[in-house]
Coordinates of C-alpha atoms in Angstrom, one line a residue:
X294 CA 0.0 0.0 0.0
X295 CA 1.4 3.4 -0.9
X296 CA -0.8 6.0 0.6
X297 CA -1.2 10.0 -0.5
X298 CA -3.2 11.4 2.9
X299 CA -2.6 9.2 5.6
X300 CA -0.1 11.4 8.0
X301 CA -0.4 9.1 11.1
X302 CA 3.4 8.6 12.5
X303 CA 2.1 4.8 13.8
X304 CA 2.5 3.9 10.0
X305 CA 5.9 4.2 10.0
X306 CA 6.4 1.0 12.4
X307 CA 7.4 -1.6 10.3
X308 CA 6.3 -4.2 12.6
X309 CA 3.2 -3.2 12.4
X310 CA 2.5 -2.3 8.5
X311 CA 5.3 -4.0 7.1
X312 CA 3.9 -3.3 3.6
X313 CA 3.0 0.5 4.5
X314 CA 4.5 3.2 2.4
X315 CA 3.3 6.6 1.7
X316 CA 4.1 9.9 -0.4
X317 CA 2.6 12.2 1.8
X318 CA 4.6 14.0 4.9
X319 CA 3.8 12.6 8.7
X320 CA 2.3 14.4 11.3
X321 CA 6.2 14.3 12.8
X322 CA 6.8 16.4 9.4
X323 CA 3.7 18.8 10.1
X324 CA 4.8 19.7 13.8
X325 CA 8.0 20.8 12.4
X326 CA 7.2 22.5 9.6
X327 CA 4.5 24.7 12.2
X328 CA 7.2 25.1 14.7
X329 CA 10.1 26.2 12.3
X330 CA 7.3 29.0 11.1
X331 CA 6.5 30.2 14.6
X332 CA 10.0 30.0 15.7
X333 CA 10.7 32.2 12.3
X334 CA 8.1 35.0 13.5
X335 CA 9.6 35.0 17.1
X336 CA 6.1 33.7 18.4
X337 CA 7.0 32.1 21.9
X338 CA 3.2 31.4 23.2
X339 CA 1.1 29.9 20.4
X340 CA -2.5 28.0 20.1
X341 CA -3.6 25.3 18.7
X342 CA -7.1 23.8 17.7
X343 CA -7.4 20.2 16.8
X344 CA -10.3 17.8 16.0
X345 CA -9.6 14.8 18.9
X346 CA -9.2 12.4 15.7
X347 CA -6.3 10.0 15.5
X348 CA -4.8 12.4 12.9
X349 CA -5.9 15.7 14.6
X350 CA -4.3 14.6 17.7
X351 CA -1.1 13.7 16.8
X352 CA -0.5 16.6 14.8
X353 CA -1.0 18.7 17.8
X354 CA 1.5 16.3 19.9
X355 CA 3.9 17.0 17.2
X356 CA 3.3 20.6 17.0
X357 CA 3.9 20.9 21.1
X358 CA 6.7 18.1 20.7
X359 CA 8.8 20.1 18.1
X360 CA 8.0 23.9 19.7
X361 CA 8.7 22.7 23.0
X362 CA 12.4 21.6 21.6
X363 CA 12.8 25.3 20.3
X364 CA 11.6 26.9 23.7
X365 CA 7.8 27.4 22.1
X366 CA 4.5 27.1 24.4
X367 CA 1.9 25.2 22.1
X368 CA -1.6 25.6 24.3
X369 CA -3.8 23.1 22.5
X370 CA -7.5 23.2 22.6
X371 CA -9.7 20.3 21.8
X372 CA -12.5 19.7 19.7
X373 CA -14.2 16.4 20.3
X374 CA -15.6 14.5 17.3
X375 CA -18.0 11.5 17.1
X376 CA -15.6 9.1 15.7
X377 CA -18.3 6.9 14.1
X378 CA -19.4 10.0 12.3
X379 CA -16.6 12.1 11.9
X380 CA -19.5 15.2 12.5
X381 CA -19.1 18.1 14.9
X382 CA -20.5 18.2 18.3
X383 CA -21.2 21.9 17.2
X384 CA -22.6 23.0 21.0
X385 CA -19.4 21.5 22.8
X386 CA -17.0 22.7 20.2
X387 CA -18.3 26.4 20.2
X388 CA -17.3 26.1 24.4
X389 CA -14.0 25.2 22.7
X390 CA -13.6 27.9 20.4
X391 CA -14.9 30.6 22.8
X392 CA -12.0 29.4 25.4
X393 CA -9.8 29.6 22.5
X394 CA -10.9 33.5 21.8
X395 CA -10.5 34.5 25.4
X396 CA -7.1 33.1 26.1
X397 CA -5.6 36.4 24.6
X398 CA -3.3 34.2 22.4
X399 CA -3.0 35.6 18.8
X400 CA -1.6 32.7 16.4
X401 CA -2.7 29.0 16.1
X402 CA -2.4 26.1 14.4
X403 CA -5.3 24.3 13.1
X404 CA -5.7 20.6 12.4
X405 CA -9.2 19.4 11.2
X406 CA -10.0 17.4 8.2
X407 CA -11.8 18.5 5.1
X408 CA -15.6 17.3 6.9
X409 CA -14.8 19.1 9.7
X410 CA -12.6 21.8 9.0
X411 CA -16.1 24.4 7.2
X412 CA -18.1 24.0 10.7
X413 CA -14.6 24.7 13.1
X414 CA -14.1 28.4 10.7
X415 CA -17.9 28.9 11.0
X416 CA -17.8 29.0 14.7
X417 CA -13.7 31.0 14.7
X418 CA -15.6 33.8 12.8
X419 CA -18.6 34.2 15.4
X420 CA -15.5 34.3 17.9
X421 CA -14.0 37.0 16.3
X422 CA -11.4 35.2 15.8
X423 CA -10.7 35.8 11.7
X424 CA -8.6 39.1 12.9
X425 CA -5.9 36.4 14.6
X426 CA -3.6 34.2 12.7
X427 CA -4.7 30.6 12.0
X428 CA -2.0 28.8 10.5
X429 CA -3.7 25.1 9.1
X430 CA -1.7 22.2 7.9
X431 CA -3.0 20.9 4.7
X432 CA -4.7 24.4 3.8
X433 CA -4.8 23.8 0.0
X434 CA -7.0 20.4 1.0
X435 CA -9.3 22.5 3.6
X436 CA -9.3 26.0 1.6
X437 CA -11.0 23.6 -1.5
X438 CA -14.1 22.9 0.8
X439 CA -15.0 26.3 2.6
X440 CA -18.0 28.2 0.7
X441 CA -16.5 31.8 -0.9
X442 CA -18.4 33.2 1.8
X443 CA -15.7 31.8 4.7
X444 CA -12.7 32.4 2.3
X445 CA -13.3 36.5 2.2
X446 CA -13.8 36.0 6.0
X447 CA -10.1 35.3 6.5
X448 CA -8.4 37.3 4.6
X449 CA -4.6 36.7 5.7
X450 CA -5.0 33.3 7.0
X451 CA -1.6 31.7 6.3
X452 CA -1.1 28.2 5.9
X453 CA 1.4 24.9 5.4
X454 CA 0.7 22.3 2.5
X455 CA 2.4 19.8 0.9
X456 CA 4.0 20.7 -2.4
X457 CA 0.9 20.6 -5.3
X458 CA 1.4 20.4 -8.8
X459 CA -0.4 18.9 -11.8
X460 CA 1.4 17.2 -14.3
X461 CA 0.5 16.5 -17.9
X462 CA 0.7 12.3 -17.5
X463 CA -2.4 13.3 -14.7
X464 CA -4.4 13.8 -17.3
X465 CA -4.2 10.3 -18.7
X466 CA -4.0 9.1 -15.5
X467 CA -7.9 10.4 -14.9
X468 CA -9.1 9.0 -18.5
X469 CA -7.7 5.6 -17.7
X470 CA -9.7 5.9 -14.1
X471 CA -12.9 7.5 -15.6
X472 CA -13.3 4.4 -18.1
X473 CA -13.3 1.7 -15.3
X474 CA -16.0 -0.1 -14.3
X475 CA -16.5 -1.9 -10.8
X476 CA -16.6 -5.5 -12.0
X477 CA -12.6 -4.9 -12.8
X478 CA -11.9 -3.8 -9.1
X479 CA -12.1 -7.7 -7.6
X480 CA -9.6 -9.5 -10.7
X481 CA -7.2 -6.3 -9.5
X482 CA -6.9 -7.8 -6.9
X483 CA -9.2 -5.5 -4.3
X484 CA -11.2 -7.8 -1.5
X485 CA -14.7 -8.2 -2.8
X486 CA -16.3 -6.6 0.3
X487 CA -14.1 -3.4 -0.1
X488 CA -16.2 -3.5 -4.1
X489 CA -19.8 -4.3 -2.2
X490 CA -18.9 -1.1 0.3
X491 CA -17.9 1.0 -2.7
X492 CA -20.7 0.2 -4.6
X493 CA -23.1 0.4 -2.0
X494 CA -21.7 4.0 -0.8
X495 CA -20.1 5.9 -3.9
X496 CA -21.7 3.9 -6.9
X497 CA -20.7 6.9 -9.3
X498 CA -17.2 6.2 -8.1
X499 CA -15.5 6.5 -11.8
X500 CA -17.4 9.4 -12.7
X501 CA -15.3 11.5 -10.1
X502 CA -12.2 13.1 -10.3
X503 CA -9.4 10.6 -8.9
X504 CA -7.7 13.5 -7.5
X505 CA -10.0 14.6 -5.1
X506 CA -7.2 15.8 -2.8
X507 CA -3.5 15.8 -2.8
X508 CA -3.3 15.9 -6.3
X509 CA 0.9 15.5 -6.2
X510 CA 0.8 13.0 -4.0
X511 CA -1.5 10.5 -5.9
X512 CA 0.1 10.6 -9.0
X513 CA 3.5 9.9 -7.0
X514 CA 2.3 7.4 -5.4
X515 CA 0.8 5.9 -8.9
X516 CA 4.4 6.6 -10.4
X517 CA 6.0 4.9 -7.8
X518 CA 3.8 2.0 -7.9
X519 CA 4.5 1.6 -11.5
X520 CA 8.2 1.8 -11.0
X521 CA 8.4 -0.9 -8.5
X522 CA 6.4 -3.1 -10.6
X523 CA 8.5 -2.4 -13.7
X524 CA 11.5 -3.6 -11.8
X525 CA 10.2 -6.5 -10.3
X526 CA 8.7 -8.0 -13.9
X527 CA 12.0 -7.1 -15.5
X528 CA 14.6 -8.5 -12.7
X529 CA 12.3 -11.1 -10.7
X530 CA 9.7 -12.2 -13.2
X531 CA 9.5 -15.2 -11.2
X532 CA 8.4 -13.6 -8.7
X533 CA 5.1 -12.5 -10.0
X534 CA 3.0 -16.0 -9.8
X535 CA 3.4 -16.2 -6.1
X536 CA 1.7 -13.0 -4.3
X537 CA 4.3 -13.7 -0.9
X538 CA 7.2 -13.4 -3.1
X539 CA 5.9 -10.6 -5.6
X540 CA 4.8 -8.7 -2.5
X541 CA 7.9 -8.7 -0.7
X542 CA 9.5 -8.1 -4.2
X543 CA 7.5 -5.0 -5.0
X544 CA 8.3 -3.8 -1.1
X545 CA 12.3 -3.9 -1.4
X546 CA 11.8 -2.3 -4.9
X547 CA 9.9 0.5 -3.7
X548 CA 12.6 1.2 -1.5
X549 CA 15.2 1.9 -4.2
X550 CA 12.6 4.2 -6.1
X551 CA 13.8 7.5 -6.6
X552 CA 12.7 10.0 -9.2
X553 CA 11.4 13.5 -9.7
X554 CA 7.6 13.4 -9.0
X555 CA 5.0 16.0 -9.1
X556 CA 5.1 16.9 -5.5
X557 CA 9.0 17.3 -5.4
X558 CA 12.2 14.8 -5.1
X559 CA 10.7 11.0 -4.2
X560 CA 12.8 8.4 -2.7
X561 CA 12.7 6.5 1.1
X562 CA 15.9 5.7 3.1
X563 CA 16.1 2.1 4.7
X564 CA 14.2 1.0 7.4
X565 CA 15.8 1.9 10.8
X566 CA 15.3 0.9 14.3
X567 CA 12.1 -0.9 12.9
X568 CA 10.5 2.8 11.2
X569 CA 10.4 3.5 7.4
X570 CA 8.5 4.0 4.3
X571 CA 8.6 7.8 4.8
X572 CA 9.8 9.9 1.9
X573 CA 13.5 10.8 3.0
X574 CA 12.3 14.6 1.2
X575 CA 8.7 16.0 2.0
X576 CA 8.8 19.6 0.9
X577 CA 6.0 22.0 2.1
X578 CA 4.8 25.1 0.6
X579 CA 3.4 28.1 2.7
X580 CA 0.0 29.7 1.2
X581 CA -1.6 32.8 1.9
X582 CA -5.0 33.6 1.9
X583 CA -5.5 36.7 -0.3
X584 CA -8.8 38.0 -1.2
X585 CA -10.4 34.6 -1.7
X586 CA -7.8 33.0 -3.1
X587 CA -4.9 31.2 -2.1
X588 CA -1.2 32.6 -2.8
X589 CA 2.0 31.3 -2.6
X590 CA 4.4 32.7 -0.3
X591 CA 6.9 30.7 0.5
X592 CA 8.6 27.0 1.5
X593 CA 9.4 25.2 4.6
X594 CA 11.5 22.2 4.8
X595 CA 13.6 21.1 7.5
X596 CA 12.9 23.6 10.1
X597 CA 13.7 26.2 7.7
X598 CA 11.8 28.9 6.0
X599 CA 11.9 31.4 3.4
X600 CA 9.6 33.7 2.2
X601 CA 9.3 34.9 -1.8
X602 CA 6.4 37.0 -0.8
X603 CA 6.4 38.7 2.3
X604 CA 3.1 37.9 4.5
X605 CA 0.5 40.0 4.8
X606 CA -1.3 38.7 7.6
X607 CA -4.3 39.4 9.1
X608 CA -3.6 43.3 10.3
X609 CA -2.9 43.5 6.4
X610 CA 0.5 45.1 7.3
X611 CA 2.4 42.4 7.5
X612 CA 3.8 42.7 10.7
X613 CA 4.8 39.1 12.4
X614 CA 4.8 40.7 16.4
X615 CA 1.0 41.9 16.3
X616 CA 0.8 37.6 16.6
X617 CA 2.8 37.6 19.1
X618 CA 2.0 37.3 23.2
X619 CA 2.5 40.7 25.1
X620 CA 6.2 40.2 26.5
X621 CA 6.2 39.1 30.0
X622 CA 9.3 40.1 31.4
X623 CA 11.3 39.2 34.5
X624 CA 12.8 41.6 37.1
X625 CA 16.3 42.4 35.8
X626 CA 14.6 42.5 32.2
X627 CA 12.9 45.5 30.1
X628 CA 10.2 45.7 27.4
X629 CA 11.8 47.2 24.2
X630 CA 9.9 48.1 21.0
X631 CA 11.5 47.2 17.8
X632 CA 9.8 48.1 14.6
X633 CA 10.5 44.1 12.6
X634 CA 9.9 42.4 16.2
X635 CA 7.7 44.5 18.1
X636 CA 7.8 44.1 22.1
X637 CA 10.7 42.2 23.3
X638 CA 12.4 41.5 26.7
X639 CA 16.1 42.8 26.9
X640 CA 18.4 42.8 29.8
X641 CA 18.0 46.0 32.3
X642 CA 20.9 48.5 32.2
X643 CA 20.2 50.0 35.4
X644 CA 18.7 47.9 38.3
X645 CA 17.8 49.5 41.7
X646 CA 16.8 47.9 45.3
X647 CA 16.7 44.8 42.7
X648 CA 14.1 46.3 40.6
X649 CA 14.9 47.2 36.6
X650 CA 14.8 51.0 35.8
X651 CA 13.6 51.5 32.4
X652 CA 16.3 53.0 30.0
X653 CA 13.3 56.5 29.3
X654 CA 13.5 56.7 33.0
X655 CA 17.0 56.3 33.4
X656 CA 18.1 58.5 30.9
X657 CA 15.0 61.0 32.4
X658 CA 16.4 60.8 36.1
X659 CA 20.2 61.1 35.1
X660 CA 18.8 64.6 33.1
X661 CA 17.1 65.8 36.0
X662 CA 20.7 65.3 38.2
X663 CA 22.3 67.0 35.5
X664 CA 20.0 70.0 36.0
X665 CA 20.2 70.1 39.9
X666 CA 24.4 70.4 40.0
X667 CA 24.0 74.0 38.9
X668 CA 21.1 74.8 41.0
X669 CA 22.7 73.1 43.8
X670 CA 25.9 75.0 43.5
X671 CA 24.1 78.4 43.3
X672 CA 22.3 77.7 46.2
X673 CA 25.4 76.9 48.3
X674 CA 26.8 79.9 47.0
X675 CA 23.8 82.4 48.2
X676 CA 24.1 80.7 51.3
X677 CA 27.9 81.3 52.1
X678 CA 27.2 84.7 50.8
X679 CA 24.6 84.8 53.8
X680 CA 26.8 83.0 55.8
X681 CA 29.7 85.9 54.9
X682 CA 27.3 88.7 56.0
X683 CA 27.4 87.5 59.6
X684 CA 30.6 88.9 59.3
X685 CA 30.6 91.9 57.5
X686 CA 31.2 95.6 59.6
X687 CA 29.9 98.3 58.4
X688 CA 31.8 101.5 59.1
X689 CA 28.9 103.8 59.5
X690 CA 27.6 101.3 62.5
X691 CA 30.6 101.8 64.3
X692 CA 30.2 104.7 66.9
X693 CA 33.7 106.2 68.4
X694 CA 33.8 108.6 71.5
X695 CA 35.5 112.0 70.7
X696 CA 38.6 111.8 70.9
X697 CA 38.6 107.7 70.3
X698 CA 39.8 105.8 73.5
X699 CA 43.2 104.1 72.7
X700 CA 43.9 100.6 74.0
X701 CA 46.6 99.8 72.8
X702 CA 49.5 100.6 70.1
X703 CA 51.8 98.4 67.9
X704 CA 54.0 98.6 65.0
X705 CA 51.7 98.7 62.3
X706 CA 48.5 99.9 64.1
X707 CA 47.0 100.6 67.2
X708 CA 43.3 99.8 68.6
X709 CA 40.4 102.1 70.0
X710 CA 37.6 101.8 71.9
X711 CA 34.5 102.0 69.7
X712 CA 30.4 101.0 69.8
X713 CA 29.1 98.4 67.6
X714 CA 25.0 98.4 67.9
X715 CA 25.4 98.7 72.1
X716 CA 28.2 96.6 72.5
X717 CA 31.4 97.7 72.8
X718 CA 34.2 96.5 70.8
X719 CA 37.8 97.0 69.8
X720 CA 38.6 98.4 66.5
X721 CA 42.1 97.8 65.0
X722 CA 42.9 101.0 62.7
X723 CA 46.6 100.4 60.4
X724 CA 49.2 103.3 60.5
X725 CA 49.6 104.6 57.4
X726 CA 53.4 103.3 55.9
X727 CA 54.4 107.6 55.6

């Protein structure tokens, strides 16, 4: 079996699905390629909204697995589906999306699957929640279901999918499937109840498009199919009257596959530590929603990303940090505004009685001491000047007696008796040198 949607990472145990090979990414591949885009932005604190499906589920654990690695919060928040119906419990989920809405967070990941993914938007828009950024994982697959109405709602809305192309061979490819009939379905070699179900539940099975989703991927796994085979028939033809043989045959052949397919480079490493059948390459392409329709913007592969297109967003100004959780800064650290990045936490320049001073404040305070120095000095200065007056005689206060008692006589001057304002004193006058 070569499968083109199934993501679960349990596939890859080959003790389990010995025969299990796919084209498509995992959900390992989908938490990385959503935490190498959050950890591009600088978004620390991120959502995430899954459907509680095996699928939906894991790619939430890998999400948190893979941010948590690069120091990002994932918050997940649950949406329970009916697994035998794979519908909405629309009164349960809108308790979901409203805790969602009120959390403050401003960027999440969404997982839900084409059935489900129309009734979780419905209920983000009631929330108010189309002016945050929802970041889906197979959004060229979930953008083909929503009405036009929902695509103008969320104008912005970027999103990861698996490189999609359609080449010419596809077209072939659909005539061959549009001209079979379900009586060939059992000599190929599919279990006659899988052709009751089929006819039973989608009689007008050959009258549909074969590519219904992951276009890419189907016609790679076709390719690959047809590769294998070629091999086999042309090296092992022996092989191909015993189905144990031919099967283990057209296994170990698929492993040496390797060719240029329409979703990108497709080959699969060995089997290690009992895991393979994953492509060793699954390249991702980043979307933007953009007035209804989706454009590309960029790539992501291997935790890294690059942008052809730079984002819009939802604010329509492309700016990442608008998605990104109000900085919440510890004591020796200091909100700083930074036009690419927005609010960030730096280290504090100045600390005092163990609390960070703002660089405005500091730079405000160390102004303000600048200013007082001069006023300081000029008050010290008025107040010696007071000080000095204590001091100060003035001549016209001094009363003498006529003629001036002498008290005394020296060399260069002699001293008198004289009045200063009732007390008396003793004035010492110089002698003139002639």
């Amino acid at each position: 079996m070569i499968g083109f949607v199934s993501h679960a990472d349990s596939l890859s145990n080959k003790f389990e699905f010995p025969y299990f090979m796919r084209t498509c990414g995992t959900t390992a591949m989908w938490g990385k390629s959503f935490a190498a885009v959050c950890h591009k932005f600088r978004w620390d604190h991120v959502g995430y909204l899954y459907e509680t499906t095996t699928a939906g589920t894991s790619a939430f654990q890998a999400a948190a697995d893979c941010g948590s690695a690069r120091g990002i919060q994932v918050e997940g928040y649950d949406f329970d589906v009916d697994s035998d119906t794979a519908k909405s419990q629309r009164s349960g989920w809108s308790g979901a999306m409203r805790l969602a809405g009120e959390s403050g967070l401003r960027a999440f990941g969404v997982a839900f699957s084409t059935l489900t993914a129309p009734v979780a938007l419905e209920l983000a828009r009631e929330e108010n929640m189309n002016n945050r950024l929802l970041l889906p994982w197979e959004f060229v697959s979930m953008w083909s279901v929503l009405s036009p109405d929902l695509r103008g709602s969320f104008n912005g809305m970027l999103g990861i999918s698996e490189v999609q192309s359609t080449p010419p061979y596809s077209d072939y490819m659909a005539q061959v499937w549009h001209s079979m009939t379900m009586e060939e379905l059992e000599p190929l070699g599919v279990p006659r109840r899988w052709v009751q179900n089929i006819r039973t539940t989608d009689p007008s099975l050959f009258q549909q498009s074969p590519f219904f989703m992951n276009h890419a991927q189907l016609v790679d796994a076709i390719t690959a199919a047809m590769i294998a085979f070629g091999q086999v028939s042309t090296q092992q033809p022996e092989a191909l009257g015993d189905r144990l043989t031919l099967g283990t045959a057209l296994r170990e052949a698929l492993y040496s596959v390797a060719f240029d397919g329409a979703s990108g480079r497709v080959s699969y490493p060995p089997v290690a530590a009992g895991r393979g059948g994953d492509r060793e390459i699954t390249p991702c392409s980043l979307y933007e929603a953009d007035a209804g329709e989706l454009v590309q913007v960029g790539s992501v592969h291997d935790f890294q990303v690059s942008f052809h297109k730079p984002p819009s967003f939802p604010d329509g100004q492309g700016l990442a940090w608008h998605y990104k959780m109000p900085a919440a800064c510890q004591s020796d650290e200091v909100t700083e505004m930074s036009e690419a990045w927005g609010p960030t936490c730096v280290k504090c320049p100045i600390t005092f009685a163990e609390q960070c001073v703002p660089v405005p404040v500091s730079v405000a305070l160390l102004a303000m001491l600048l200013c007082l120095i001069p006023v300081a000095a000029y008050g010290w200065m008025l107040h010696q000047r007071h000080e000095d007056k204590a001091w100060l005689v003035k001549g016209k206060e001094l009363k003498f007696s006529d003629p001036p008692e002498q008290l005394g006589r020296g060399t260069f001057g002699f001293v008198v008796k004289a009045e200063y304002r009732g007390t008396a004193v003793a004035v010492k006058r110089g002698i003139p040198p002639n």
